[in-house]
mmCIF file of C-alpha atoms in Angstrom:
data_model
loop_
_atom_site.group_PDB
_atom_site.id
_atom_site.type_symbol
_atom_site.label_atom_id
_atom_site.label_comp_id
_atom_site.label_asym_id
_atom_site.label_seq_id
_atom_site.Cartn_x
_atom_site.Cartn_y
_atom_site.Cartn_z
ATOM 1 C CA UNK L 1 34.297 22.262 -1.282
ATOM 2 C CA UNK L 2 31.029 20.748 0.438
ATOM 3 C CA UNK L 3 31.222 22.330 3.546
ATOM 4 C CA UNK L 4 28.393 20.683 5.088
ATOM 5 C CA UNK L 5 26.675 16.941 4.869
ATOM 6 C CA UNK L 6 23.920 17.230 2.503
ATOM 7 C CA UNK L 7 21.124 14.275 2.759
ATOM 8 C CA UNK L 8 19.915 13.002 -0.403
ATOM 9 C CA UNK L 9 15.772 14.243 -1.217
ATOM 10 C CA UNK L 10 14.853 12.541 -4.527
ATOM 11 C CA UNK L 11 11.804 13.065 -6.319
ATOM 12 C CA UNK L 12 8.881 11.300 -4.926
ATOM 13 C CA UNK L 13 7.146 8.977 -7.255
ATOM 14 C CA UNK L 14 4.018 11.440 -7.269
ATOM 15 C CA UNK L 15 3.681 15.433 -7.770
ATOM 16 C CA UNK L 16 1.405 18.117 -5.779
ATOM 17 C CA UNK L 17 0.503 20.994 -7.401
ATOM 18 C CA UNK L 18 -2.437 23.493 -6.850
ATOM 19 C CA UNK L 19 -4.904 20.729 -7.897
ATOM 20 C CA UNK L 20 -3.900 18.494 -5.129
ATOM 21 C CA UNK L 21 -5.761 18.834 -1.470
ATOM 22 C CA UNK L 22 -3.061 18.014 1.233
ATOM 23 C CA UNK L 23 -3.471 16.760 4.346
ATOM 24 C CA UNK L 24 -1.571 17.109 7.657
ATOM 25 C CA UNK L 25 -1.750 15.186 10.637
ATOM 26 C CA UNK L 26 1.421 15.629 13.696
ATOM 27 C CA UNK L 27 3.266 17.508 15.957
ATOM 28 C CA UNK L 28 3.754 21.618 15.323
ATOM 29 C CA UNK L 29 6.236 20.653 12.767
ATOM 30 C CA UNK L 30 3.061 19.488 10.690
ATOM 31 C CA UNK L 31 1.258 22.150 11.686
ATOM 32 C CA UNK L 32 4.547 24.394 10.465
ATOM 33 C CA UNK L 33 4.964 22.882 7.236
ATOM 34 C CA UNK L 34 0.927 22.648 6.316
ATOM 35 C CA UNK L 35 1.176 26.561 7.125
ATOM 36 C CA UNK L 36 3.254 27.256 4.262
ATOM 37 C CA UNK L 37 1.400 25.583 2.027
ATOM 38 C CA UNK L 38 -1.555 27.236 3.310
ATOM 39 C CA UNK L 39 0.290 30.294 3.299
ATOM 40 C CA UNK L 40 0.584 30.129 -0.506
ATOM 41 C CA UNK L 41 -2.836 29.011 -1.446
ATOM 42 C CA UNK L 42 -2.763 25.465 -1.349
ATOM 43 C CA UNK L 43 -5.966 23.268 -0.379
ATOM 44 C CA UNK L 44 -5.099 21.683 3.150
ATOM 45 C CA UNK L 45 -6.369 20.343 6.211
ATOM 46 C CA UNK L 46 -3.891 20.861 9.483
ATOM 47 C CA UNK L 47 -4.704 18.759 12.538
ATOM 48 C CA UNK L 48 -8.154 18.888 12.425
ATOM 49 C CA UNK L 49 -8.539 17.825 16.455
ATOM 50 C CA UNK L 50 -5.498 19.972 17.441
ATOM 51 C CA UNK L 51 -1.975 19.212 17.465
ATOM 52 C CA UNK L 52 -0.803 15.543 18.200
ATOM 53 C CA UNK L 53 2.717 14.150 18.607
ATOM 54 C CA UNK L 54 2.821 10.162 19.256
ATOM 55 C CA UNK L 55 1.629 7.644 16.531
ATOM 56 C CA UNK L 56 -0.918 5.977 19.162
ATOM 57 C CA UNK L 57 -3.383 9.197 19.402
ATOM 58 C CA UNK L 58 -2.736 9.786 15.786
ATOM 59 C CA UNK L 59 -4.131 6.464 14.893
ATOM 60 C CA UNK L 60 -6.806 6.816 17.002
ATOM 61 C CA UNK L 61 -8.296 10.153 15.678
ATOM 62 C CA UNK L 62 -7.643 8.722 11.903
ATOM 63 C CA UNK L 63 -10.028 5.494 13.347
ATOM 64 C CA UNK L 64 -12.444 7.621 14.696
ATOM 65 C CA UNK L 65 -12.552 9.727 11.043
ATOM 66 C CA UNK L 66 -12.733 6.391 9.226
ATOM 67 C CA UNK L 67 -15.188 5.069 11.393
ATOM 68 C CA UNK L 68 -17.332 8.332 11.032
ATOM 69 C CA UNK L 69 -17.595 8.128 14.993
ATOM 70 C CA UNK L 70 -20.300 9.934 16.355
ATOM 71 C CA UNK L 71 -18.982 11.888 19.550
ATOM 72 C CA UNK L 72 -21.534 11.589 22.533
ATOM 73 C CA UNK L 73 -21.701 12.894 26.380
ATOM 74 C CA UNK L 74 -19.425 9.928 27.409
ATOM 75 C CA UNK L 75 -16.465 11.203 24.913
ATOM 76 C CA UNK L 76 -16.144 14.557 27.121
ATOM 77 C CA UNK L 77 -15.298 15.446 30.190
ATOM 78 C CA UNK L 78 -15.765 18.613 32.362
ATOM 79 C CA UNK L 79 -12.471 20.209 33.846
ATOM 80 C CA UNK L 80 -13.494 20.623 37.720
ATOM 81 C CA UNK L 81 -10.041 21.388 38.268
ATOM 82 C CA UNK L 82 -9.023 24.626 36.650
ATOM 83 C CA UNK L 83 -10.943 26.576 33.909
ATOM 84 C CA UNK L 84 -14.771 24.789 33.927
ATOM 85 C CA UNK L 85 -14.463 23.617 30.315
ATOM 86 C CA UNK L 86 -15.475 20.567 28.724
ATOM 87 C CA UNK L 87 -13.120 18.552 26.771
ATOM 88 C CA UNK L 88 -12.154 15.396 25.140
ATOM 89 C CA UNK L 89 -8.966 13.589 25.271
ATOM 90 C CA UNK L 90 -9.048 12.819 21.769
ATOM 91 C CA UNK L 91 -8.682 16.452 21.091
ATOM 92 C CA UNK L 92 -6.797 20.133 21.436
ATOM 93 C CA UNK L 93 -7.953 22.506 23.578
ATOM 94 C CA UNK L 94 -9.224 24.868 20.612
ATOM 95 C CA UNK L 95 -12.001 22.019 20.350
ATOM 96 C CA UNK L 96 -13.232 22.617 23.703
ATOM 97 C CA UNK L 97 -15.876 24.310 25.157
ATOM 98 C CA UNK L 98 -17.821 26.149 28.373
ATOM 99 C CA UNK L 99 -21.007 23.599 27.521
ATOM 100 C CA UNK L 100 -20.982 19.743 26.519
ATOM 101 C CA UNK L 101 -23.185 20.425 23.644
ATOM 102 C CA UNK L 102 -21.366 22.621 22.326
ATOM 103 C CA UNK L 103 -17.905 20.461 22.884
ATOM 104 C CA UNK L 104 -19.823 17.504 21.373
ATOM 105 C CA UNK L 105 -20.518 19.717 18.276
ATOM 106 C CA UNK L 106 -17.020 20.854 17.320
ATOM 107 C CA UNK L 107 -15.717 17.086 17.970
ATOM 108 C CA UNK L 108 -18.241 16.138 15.337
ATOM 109 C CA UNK L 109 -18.095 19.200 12.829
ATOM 110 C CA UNK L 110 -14.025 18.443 12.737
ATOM 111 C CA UNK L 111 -14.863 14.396 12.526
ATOM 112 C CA UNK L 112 -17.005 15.733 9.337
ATOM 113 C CA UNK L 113 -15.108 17.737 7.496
ATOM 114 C CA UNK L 114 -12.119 15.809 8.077
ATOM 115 C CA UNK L 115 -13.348 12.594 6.714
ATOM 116 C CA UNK L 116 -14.990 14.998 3.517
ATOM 117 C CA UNK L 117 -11.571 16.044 3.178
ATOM 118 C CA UNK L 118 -9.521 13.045 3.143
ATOM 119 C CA UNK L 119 -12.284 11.008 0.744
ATOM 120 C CA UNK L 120 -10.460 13.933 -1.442
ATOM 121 C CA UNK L 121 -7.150 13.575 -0.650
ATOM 122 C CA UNK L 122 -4.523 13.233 -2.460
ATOM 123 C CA UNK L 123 -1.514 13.181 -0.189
ATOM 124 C CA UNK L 124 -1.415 13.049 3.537
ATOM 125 C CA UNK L 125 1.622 13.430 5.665
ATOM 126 C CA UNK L 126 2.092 12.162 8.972
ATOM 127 C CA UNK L 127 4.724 13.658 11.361
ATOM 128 C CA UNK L 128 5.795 11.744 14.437
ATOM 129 C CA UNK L 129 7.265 14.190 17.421
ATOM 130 C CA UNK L 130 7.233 11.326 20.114
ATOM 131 C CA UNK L 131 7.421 8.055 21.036
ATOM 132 C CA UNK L 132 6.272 8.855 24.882
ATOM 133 C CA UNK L 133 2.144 8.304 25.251
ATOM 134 C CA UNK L 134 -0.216 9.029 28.114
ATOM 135 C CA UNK L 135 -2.831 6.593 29.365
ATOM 136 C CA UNK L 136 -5.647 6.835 31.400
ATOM 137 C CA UNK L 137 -5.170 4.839 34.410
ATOM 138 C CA UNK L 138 -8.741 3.737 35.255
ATOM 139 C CA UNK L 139 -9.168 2.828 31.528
ATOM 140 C CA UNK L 140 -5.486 2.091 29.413
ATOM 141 C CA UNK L 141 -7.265 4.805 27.025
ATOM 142 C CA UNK L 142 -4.417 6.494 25.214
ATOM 143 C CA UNK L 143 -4.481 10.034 25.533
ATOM 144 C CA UNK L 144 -4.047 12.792 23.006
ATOM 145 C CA UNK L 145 -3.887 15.783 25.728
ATOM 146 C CA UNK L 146 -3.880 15.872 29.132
ATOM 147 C CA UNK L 147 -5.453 19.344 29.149
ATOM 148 C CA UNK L 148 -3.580 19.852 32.556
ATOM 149 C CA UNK L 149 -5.378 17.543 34.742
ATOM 150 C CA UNK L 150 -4.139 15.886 37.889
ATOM 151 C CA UNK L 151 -1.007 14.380 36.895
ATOM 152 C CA UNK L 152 -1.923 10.906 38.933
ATOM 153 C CA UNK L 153 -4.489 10.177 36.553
ATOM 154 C CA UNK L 154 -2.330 8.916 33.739
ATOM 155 C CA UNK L 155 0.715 6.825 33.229
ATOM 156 C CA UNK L 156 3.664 7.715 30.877
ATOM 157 C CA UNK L 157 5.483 5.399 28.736
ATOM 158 C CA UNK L 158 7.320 4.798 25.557
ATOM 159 C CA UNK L 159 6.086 2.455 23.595
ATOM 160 C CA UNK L 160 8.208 -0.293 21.806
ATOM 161 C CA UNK L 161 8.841 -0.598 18.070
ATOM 162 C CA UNK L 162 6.212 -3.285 17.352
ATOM 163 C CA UNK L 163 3.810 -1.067 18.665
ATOM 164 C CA UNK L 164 4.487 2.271 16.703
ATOM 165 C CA UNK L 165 4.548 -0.065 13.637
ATOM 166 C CA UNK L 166 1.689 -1.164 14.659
ATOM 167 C CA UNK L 167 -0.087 2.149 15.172
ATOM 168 C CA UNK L 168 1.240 3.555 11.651
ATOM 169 C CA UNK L 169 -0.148 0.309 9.686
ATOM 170 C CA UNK L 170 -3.007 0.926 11.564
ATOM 171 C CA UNK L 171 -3.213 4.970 10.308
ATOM 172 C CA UNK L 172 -2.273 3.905 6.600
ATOM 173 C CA UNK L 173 -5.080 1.341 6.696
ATOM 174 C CA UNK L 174 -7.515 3.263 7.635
ATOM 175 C CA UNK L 175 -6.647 6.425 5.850
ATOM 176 C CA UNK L 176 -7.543 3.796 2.369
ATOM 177 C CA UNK L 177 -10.712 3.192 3.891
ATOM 178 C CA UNK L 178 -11.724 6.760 4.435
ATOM 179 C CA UNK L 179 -10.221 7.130 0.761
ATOM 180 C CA UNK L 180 -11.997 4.541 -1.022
ATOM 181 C CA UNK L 181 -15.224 4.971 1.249
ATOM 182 C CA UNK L 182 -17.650 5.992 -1.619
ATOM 183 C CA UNK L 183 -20.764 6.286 1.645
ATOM 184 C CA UNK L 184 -20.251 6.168 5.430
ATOM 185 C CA UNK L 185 -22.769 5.579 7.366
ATOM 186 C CA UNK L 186 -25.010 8.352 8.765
ATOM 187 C CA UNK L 187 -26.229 8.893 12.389
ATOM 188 C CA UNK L 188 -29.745 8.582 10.693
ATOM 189 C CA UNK L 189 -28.729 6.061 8.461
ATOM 190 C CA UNK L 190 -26.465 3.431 11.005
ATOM 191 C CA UNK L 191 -27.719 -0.069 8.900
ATOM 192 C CA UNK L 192 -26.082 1.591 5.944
ATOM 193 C CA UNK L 193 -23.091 -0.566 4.713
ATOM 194 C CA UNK L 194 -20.004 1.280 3.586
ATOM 195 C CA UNK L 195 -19.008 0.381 -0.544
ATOM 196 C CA UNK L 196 -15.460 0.229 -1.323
ATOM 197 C CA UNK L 197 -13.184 0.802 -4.697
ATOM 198 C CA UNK L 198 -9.773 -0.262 -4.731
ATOM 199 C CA UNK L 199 -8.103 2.585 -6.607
ATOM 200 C CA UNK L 200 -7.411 5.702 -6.574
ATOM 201 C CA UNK L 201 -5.594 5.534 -2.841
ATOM 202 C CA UNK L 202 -4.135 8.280 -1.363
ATOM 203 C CA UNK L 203 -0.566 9.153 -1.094
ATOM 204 C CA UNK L 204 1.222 8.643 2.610
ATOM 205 C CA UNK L 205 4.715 9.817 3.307
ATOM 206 C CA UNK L 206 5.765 9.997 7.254
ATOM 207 C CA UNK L 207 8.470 12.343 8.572
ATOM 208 C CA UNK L 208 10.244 12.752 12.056
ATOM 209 C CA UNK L 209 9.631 15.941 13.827
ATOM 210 C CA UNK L 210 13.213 17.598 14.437
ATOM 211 C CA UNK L 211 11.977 19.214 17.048
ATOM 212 C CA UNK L 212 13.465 17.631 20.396
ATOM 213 C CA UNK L 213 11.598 16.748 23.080
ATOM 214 C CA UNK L 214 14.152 18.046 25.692
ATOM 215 C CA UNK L 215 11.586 17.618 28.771
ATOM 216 C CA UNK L 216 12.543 13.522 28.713
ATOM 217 C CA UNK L 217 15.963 14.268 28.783
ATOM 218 C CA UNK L 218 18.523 14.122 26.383
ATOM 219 C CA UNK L 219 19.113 10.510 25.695
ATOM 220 C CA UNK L 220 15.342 9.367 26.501
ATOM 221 C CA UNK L 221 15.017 12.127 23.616
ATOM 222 C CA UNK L 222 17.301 10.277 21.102
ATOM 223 C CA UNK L 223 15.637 6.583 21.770
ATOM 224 C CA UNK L 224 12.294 8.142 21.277
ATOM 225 C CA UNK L 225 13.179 9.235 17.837
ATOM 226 C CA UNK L 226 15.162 6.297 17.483
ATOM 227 C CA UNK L 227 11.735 4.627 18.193
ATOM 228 C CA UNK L 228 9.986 6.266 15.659
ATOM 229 C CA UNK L 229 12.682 5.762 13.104
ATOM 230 C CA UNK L 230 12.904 2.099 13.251
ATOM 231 C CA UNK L 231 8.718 1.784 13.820
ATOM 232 C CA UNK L 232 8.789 3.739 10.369
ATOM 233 C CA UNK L 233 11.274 1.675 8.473
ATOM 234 C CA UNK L 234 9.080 -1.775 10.261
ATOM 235 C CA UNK L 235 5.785 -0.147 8.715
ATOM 236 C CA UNK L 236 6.812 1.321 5.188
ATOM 237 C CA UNK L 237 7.712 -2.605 4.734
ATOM 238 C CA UNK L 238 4.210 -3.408 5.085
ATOM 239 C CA UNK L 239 2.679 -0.781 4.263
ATOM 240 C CA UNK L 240 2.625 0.975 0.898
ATOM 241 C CA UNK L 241 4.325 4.536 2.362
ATOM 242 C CA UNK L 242 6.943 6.479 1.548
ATOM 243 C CA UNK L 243 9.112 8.806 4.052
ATOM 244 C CA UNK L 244 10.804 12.281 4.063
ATOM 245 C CA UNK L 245 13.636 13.387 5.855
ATOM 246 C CA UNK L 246 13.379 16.328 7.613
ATOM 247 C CA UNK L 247 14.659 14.571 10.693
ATOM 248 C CA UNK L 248 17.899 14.029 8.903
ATOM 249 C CA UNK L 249 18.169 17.817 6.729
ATOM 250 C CA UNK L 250 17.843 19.328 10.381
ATOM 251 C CA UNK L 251 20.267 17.149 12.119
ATOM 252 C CA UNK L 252 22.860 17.032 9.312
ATOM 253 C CA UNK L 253 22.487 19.905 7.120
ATOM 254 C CA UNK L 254 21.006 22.232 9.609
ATOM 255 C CA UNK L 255 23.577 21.199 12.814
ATOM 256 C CA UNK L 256 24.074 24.577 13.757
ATOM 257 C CA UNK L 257 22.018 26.224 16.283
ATOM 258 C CA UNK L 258 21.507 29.607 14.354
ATOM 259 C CA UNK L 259 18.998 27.072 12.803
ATOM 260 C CA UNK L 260 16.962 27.522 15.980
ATOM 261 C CA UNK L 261 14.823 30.132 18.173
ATOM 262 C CA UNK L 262 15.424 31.678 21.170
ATOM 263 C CA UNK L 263 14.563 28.233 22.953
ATOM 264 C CA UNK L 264 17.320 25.991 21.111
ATOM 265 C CA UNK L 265 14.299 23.564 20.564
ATOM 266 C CA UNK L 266 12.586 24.741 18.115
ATOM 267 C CA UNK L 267 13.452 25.569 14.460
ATOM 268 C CA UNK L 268 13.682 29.284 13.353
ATOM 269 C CA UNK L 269 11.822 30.579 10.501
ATOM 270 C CA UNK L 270 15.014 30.225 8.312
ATOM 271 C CA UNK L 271 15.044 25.870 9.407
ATOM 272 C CA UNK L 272 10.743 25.873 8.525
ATOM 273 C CA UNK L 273 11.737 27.517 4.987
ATOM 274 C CA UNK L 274 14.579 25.733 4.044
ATOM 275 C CA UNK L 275 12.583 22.267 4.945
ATOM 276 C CA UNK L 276 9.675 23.758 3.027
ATOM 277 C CA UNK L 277 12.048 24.626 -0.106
ATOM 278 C CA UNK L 278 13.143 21.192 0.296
ATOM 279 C CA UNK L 279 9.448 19.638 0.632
ATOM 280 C CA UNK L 280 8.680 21.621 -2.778
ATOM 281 C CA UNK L 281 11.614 20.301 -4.933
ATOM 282 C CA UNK L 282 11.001 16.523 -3.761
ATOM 283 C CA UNK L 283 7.107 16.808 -4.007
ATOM 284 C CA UNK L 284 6.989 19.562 -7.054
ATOM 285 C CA UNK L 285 7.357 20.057 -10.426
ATOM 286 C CA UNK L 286 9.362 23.404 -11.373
ATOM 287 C CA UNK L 287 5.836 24.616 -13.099
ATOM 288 C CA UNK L 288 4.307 24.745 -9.872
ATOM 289 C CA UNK L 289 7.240 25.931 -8.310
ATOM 290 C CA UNK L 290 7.139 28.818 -11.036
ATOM 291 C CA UNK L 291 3.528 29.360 -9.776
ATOM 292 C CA UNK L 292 3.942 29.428 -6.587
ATOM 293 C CA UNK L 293 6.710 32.347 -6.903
ATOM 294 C CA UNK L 294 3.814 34.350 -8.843
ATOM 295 C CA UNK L 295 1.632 33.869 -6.262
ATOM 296 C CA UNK L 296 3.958 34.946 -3.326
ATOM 297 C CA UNK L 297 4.450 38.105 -5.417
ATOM 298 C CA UNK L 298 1.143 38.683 -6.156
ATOM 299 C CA UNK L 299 -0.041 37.900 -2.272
ATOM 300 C CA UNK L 300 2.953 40.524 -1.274
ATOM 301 C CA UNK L 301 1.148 43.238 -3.430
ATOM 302 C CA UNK L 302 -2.435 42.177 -1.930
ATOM 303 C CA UNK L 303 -1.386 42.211 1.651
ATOM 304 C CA UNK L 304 0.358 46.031 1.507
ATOM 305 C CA UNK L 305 -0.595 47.947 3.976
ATOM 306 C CA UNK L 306 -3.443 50.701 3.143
ATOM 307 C CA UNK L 307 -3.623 53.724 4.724
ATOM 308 C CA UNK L 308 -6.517 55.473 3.112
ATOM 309 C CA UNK L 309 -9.304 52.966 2.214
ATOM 310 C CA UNK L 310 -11.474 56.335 0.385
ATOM 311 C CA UNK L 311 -8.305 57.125 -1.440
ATOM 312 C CA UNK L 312 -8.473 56.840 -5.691
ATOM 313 C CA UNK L 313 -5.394 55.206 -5.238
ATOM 314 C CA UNK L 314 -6.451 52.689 -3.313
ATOM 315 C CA UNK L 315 -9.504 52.080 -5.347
ATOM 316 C CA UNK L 316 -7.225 51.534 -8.235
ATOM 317 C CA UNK L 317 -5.074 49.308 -6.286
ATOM 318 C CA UNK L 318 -8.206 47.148 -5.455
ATOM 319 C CA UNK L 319 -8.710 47.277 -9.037
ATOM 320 C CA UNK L 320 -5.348 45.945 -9.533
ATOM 321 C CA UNK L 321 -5.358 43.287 -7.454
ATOM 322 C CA UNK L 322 -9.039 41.847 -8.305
ATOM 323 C CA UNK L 323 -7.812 42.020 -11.779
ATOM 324 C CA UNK L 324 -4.511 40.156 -11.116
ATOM 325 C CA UNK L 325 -5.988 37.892 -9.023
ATOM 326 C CA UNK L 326 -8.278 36.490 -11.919
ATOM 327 C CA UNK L 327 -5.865 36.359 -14.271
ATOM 328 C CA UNK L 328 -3.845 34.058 -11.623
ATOM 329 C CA UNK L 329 -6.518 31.530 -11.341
ATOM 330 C CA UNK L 330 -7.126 31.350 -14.806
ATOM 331 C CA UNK L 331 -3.344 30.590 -15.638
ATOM 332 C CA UNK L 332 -2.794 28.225 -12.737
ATOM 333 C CA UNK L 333 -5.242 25.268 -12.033
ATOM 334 C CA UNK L 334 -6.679 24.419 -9.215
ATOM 335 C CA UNK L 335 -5.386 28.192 -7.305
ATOM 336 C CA UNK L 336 -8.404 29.811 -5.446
ATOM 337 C CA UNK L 337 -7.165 33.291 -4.286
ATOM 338 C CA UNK L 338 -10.817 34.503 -2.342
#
C-alpha cells in the first residue's frame, strides 16, 4: 500500500559523475543542494556573487559572466546608512567590502573564475525561489540585494510569465556563449573578437525552490511559484533545458511538516537529503553512486576527531588515511580528496 504520492524522477538524458564540474546558480536551496555535492568531493561552483532568488538578477549576473564585464567605481555603492561598506547590487554581501577597490576586486575575481568555470561546465542548474524583483527607482535597474537600504528607493513587483521566460531564455543563451567562448576579451585586449564552436554545450536543468516565501503572504506565495512554473514550461519550449522536480517531491512526497525546521519554511536536513538522494539517482549512474558511498566512508574516517596530534596512533592514522586517500583517486576518476 503506497501510502504517500510519489512524483515520477526519470533518468536524465545525461550522467554526472566525479569527472563532471557542476554549477549552481539560485536561492539557498541551490546553495543546499551544491553543498552536498561539495560535501562529497565533487567539482562545483555555488553562487559565485552570493545567493539570488528571482530569474531577472540571475540573468543578469550570467550576462555580466558572459560578457566578461569589467566591474568599475560606478558598479558600487557606499552604504552611508548603516555599516560604511561598499557594495554592489549585483551581488551578496560576502562580496562587499570597507574600500571600493577592494569591492571592485572581489566583483571581478568572482566574474573570473566564474566564467573559467562555466567554459568547463558540464551541467549547470538553475533554481528559481521567487517571482517578486526589486528595482531601483531612479534607474528600473533590477536588483539582486537590497543590502538593507532605505526601503523608498526601490519598487517591488512580480513579474509576469512572458517575462520570467524571457529572463531564463536569456540565462540559457548566454550560459552557450560562455560555453562555447573559446577567448573573451581582455581588459587589455577589448578589440579582441570572441570565436565560437557550436558543440559541446552545457547541460541546463531548472528547479523550483520549495522553500516558501511566506513574507508575501500565502497566496501571493503560491502565484509566485505558479509564475515560475509556467515561465519554466514557456522557456524549456524554446530553449533546449530540461527540469527537476524538487518543487513537486517536497510538496507531494514530503507534505508533512516533520520535513521542515524549527521555522516551518525551510526544509530540515532529512528534506535536503532525501532531494539530494533523489538528485543522485536521476543524474547518476549506480557506479558513481557506489563511489560516492566509499568516499563518505572514507571522509567519516578522515574527519574523526584527534585528540593527541604527537600520539603513534595518530601518526599511523595519518598514515592510513594518506594511504586510503590515494588509493581512492586512483580507483575513481576525476575524485580530488586534498
Amino acid at each position: 500500500m503506497e501510502l504517500f504520492t510519489r512524483v515520477d524522477t526519470p533518468k536524465a538524458g545525461f550522467e554526472i559523475d566525479y569527472t563532471s564540474r557542476i554549477a549552481f546558480f539560485g536561492s539557498c536551496f541551490a546553495d543546499n543542494i551544491s553543498a552536498q555535492f561539495a560535501a562529497r568531493k565533487f567539482s562545483v561552483l555555488a553562487n559565485p556573487f552570493g545567493t539570488v532568488y528571482n530569474p531577472v538578477s540571475i540573468a543578469r549576473q550570467i550576462r555580466a559572466i558572459a560578457d566578461g564585464k569589467v566591474f568599475g567605481e560606478n558598479d558600487v555603492f557606499k552604504d552611508e546608512r548603516c555599516d560604511g561598506l561598499w557594495h554592489s547590487w549585483d551581488a551578496h554581501s560576502s562580496l562587499s567590502a570597507s574600500t571600493r577597490e577592494e569591492c571592485i576586486a572581489k566583483l571581478n575575481a568572482a566574474t573570473a573564475q566564474a566564467r573559467d568555470f562555466l567554459r568547463k561546465a558540464d551541467a549547470v542548474f538553475i533554481t528559481l525561489g521567487t517571482a517578486f524583483v526589486y528595482y531601483l527607482k531612479d534607474s528600473g535597474m533590477p536588483v539582486s540585494n537590497c543590502h538593507r537600504q532605505d526601503p523608498n528607493l526601490f519598487t517591488r513587483r512580480m513579474i509576469s510569465v512572458e517575462e520570467a521566460a524571457s529572463a531564463i531564455c536569456e540565462i540559457v543563451e548566454n550560459l552557450r556563449k560562455i560555453k562555447n567562448q573559446t577567448r573573451i576579451a581582455s581588459p587589455s585586449a577589448r578589440n579582441d573578437v570572441a570565436r565560437f564552436t557550436s558543440d559541446n554545450t552545457p547541460r541546463i536543468v531548472f528547479t523550483v525552490s520549495p522553500l516558501r516565501h511566506m513574507g508575501d503572504g500565502a497566496h501571493n506565495n503560491t502565484l509566485s511559484k505558479a509564475t515560475l512554473q509556467l515561465a519554466i514550461n514557456k522557456a524549456l519550449e524554446e530553449a533546449n533545458a530540461t527540469y527537476f522536480p524538487s518543487y513537486e517531491i517536497v510538496m507531494d512526497e514530503l507534505r508533512d511538516y516533520r520535513f521542515y525546521a524549527d521555522d516551518m519554511v525551510h526544509l530540515s536536513k532529512t528534506a535536503e537529503e532525501y532531494i539530494f538522494k533523489q538528485m543522485t539517482e536521476t543524474y547518476c549512474d549506480s557506479t558513481t553512486r557506489e563511489n560516492m558511498a566509499k568516499v563518505e566512508k572514507f571522509l567519516k574516517m578522515a574527519n574523526h576527531r584527534i585528540q593527541d596530534e604527537s600520539s603513534p596512533a595518530t601518526q599511523q592514522l595519518k598514515k592510513k588515511i594518506a594511504s586510503q586517500a590515494a588509493e581512492l583517486e586512483k580507483q575513481i576518476p576525476g575524485l580530488s580528496l586534498r
